[in-house]
Short mmCIF file of C-alpha atoms in Angstrom, two decimals:
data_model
loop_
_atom_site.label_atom_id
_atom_site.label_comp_id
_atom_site.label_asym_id
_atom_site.label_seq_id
_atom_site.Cartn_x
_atom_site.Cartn_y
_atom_site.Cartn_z
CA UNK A 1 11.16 -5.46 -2.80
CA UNK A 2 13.50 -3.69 -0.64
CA UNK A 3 13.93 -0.19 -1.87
CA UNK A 4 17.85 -0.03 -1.56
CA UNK A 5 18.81 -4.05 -1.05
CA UNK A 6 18.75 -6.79 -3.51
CA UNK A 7 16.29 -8.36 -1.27
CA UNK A 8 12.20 -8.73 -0.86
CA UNK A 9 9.59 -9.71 1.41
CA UNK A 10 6.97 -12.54 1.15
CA UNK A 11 3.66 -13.01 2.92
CA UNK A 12 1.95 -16.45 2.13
CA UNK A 13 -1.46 -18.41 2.54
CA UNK A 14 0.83 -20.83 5.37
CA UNK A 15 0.71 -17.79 7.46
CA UNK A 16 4.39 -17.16 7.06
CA UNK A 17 6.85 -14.20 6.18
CA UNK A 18 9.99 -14.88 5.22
CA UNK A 19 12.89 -12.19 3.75
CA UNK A 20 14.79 -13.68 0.31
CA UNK A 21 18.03 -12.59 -0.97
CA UNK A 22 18.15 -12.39 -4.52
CA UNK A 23 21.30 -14.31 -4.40
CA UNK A 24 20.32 -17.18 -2.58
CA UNK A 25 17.90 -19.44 -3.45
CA UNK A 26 17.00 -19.70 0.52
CA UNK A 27 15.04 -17.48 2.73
CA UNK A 28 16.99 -15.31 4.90
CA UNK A 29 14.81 -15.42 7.72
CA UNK A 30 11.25 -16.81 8.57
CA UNK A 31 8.64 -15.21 11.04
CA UNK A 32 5.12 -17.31 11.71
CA UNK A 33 2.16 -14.73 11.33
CA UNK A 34 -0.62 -16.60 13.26
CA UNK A 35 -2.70 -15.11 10.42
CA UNK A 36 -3.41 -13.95 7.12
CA UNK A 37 -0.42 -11.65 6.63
CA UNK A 38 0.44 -8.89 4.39
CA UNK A 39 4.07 -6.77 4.44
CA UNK A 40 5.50 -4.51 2.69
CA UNK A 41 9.35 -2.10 2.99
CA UNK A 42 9.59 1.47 4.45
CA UNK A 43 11.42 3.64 1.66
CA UNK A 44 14.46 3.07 3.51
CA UNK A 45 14.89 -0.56 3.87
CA UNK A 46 15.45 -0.62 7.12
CA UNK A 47 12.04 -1.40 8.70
CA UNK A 48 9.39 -3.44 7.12
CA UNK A 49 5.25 -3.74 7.97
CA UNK A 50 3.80 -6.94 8.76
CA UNK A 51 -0.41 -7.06 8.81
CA UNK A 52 -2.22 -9.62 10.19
CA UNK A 53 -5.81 -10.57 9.90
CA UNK A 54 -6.80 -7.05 8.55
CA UNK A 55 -6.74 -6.03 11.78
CA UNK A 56 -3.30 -5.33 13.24
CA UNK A 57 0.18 -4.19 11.97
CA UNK A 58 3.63 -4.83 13.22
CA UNK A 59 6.95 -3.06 12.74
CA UNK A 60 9.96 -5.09 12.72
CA UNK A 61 13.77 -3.55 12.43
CA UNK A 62 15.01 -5.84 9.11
CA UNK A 63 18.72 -5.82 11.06
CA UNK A 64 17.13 -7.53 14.21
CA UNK A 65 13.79 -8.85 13.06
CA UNK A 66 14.51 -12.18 15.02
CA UNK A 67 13.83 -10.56 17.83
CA UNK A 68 10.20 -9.42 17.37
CA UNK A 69 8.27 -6.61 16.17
CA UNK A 70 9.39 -3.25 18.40
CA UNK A 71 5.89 -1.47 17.37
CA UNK A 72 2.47 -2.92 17.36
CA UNK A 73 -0.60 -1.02 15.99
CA UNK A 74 -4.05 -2.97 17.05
CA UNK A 75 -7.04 -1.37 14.35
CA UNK A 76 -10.97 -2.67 14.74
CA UNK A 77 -11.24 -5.67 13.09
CA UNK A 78 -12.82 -5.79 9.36
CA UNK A 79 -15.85 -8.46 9.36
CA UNK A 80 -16.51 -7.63 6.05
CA UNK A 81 -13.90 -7.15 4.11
CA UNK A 82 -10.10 -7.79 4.18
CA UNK A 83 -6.97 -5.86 3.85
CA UNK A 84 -5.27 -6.55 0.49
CA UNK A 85 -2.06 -4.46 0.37
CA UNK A 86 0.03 -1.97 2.57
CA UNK A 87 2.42 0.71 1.82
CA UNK A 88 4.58 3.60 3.33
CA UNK A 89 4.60 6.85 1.97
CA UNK A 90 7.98 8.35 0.57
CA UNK A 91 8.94 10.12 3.73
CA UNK A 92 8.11 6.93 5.97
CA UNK A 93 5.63 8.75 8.10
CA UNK A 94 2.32 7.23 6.57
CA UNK A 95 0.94 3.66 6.00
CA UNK A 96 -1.44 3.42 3.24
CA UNK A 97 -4.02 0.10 3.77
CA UNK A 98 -6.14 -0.87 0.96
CA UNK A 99 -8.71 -3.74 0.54
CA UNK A 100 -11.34 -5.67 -1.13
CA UNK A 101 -14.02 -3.46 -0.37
CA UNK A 102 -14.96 0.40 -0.57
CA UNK A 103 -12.36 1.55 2.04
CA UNK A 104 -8.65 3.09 2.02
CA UNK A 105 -6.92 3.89 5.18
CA UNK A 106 -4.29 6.18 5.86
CA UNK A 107 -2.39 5.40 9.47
CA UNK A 108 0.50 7.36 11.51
CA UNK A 109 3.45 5.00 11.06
CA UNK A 110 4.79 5.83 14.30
CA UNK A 111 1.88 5.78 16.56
CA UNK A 112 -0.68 3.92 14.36
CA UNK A 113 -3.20 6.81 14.69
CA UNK A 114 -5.82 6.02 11.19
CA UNK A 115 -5.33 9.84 9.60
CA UNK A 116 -7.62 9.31 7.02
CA UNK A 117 -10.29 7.41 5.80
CA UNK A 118 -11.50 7.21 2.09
CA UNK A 119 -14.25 5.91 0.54
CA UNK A 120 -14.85 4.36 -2.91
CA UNK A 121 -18.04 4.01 -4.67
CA UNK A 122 -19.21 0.16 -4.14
CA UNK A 123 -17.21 -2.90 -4.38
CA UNK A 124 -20.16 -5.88 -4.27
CA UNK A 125 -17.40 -8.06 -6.07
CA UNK A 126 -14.99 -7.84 -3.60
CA UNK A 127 -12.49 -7.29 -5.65
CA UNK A 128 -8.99 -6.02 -4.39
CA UNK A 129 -8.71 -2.43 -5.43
CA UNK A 130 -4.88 -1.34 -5.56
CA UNK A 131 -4.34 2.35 -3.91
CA UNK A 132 -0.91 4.43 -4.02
CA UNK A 133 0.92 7.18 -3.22
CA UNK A 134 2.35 9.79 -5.36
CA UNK A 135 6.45 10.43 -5.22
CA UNK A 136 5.79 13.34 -2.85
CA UNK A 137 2.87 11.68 -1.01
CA UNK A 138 0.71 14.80 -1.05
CA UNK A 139 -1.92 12.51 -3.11
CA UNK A 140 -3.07 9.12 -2.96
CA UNK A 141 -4.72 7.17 -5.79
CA UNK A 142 -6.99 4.46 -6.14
CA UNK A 143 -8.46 1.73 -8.84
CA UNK A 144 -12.31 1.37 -8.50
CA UNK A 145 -14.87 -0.90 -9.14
CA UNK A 146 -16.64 1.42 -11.28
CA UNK A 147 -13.50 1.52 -13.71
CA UNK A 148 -12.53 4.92 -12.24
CA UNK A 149 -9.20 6.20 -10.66
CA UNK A 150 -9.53 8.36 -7.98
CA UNK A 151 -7.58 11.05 -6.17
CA UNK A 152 -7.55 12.56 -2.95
CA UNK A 153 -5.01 15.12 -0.99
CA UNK A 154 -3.38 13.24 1.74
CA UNK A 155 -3.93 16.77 4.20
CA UNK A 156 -7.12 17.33 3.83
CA UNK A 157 -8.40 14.26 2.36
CA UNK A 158 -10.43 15.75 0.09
CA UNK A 159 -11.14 14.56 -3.28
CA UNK A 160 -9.49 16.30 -6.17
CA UNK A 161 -10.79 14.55 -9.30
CA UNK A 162 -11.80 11.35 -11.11
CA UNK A 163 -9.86 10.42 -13.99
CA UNK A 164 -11.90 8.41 -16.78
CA UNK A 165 -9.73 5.81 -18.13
CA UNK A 166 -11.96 3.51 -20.23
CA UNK A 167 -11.91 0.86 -18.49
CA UNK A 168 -14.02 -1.76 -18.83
CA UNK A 169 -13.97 -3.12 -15.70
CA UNK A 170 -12.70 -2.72 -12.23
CA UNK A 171 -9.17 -0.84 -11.42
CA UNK A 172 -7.36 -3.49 -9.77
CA UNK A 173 -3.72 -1.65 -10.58
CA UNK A 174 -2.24 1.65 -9.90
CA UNK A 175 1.19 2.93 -9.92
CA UNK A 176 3.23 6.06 -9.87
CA UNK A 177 6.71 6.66 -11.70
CA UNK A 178 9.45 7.66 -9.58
CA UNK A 179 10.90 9.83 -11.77
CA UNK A 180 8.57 11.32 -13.99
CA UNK A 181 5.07 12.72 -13.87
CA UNK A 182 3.40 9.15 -15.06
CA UNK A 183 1.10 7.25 -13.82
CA UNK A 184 -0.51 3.77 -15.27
CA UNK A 185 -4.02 2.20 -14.25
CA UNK A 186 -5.26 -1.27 -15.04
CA UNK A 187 -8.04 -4.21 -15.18
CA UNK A 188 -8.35 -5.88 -18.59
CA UNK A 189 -6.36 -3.07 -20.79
CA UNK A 190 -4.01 -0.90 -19.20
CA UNK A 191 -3.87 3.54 -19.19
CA UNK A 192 -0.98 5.84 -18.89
CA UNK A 193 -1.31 9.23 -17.92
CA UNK A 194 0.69 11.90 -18.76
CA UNK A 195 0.33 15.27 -16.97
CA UNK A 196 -0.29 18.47 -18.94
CA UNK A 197 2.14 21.81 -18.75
CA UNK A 198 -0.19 24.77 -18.70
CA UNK A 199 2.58 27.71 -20.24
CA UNK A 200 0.99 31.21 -19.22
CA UNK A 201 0.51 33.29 -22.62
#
């Protein structure tokens, strides 16, 4: 969903990407992947990220999008395991990649540089393991198969802690409020987390 248009973006299994209007029941433009695509918005509508084949990512201008990409980024291809979701970071300069395996990648936006790699304790499922950013993008989060959220610090990409939701089975959801210091995780039941105000005596 574009973050300031009544409009989204749609990847599908025809290896298409088409942009929707939410007032028109017909797609606003169409693009052919060649590939399994993914895409997702920057935080200011103006530029969205196509990935294809878990292995590359294009950037396309939404005003001129007809005319091609204007940024490529080619990554080592995943034999494994495949890319499941993309996001930017609230100041646009990151790219968050998540998949169906124990990986999380954290990319340059403008050069395509991978910043970061984290890892997540087994995935033999292959399940697709959501990851996010927080509103300030100084942490990233992600659903595990182990029924765990984990958090790292974008900078140094250390881990800062492991939050035990109860889960029963593997994180496949998590999401940040906006607005206020929330946060949700998910498989079969679903957690909120609220932070905790230490006063000083």
């Amino acid at each position: 969903m574009s973050p300031t248009e009544d409009k989204f973006i749609s990847a599908s299994l025809d290896r298409t990407v088409r942009l929707w209007d939410l007032r028109s029941p017909n797609c606003q433009g169409l693009m052919h992947a060649n590939g399994r695509a993914l895409a997702s918005f920057d935080p200011d509508g103006l530029i969205f990220a196509v990935a294809i084949d878990s292995q590359q990512i294009k950037l396309y201008d939404v005003r001129s999008f007809d005319k091609g990409p204007f940024s490529t980024f080619q990554l080592p291809k995943e034999h494994l395991r495949d890319w499941t979701g993309l996001k930017f970071s609230s100041d646009g300069k990151m790219i968050l990649i998540y998949s169906n395996g124990n990986y999380i990648r954290l990319l340059d936006s403008f050069q395509g540089e991978v910043l970061r790699n984290f890892s997540i304790p087994g995935n033999p499922r292959a399940v697709s393991l959501e990851a996010s950013f927080t509103p300030d993008s100084q942490f990233i989060l992600s659903g595990s198969a182990d029924g765990q959220v984990y958090i790292w610090n974008t900078d140094t990409g250390n881990r800062v802690t492991i939050l035990q939701g109860h889960h029963p089975s593997a994180v496949q959801c998590v999401k940040f409020n906006p607005k206020y210091m929330m946060m949700i995780s998910a498989c079969t039941n679903t957690a909120i987390w609220l932070s905790e105000a230490n006063e000083e005596a």
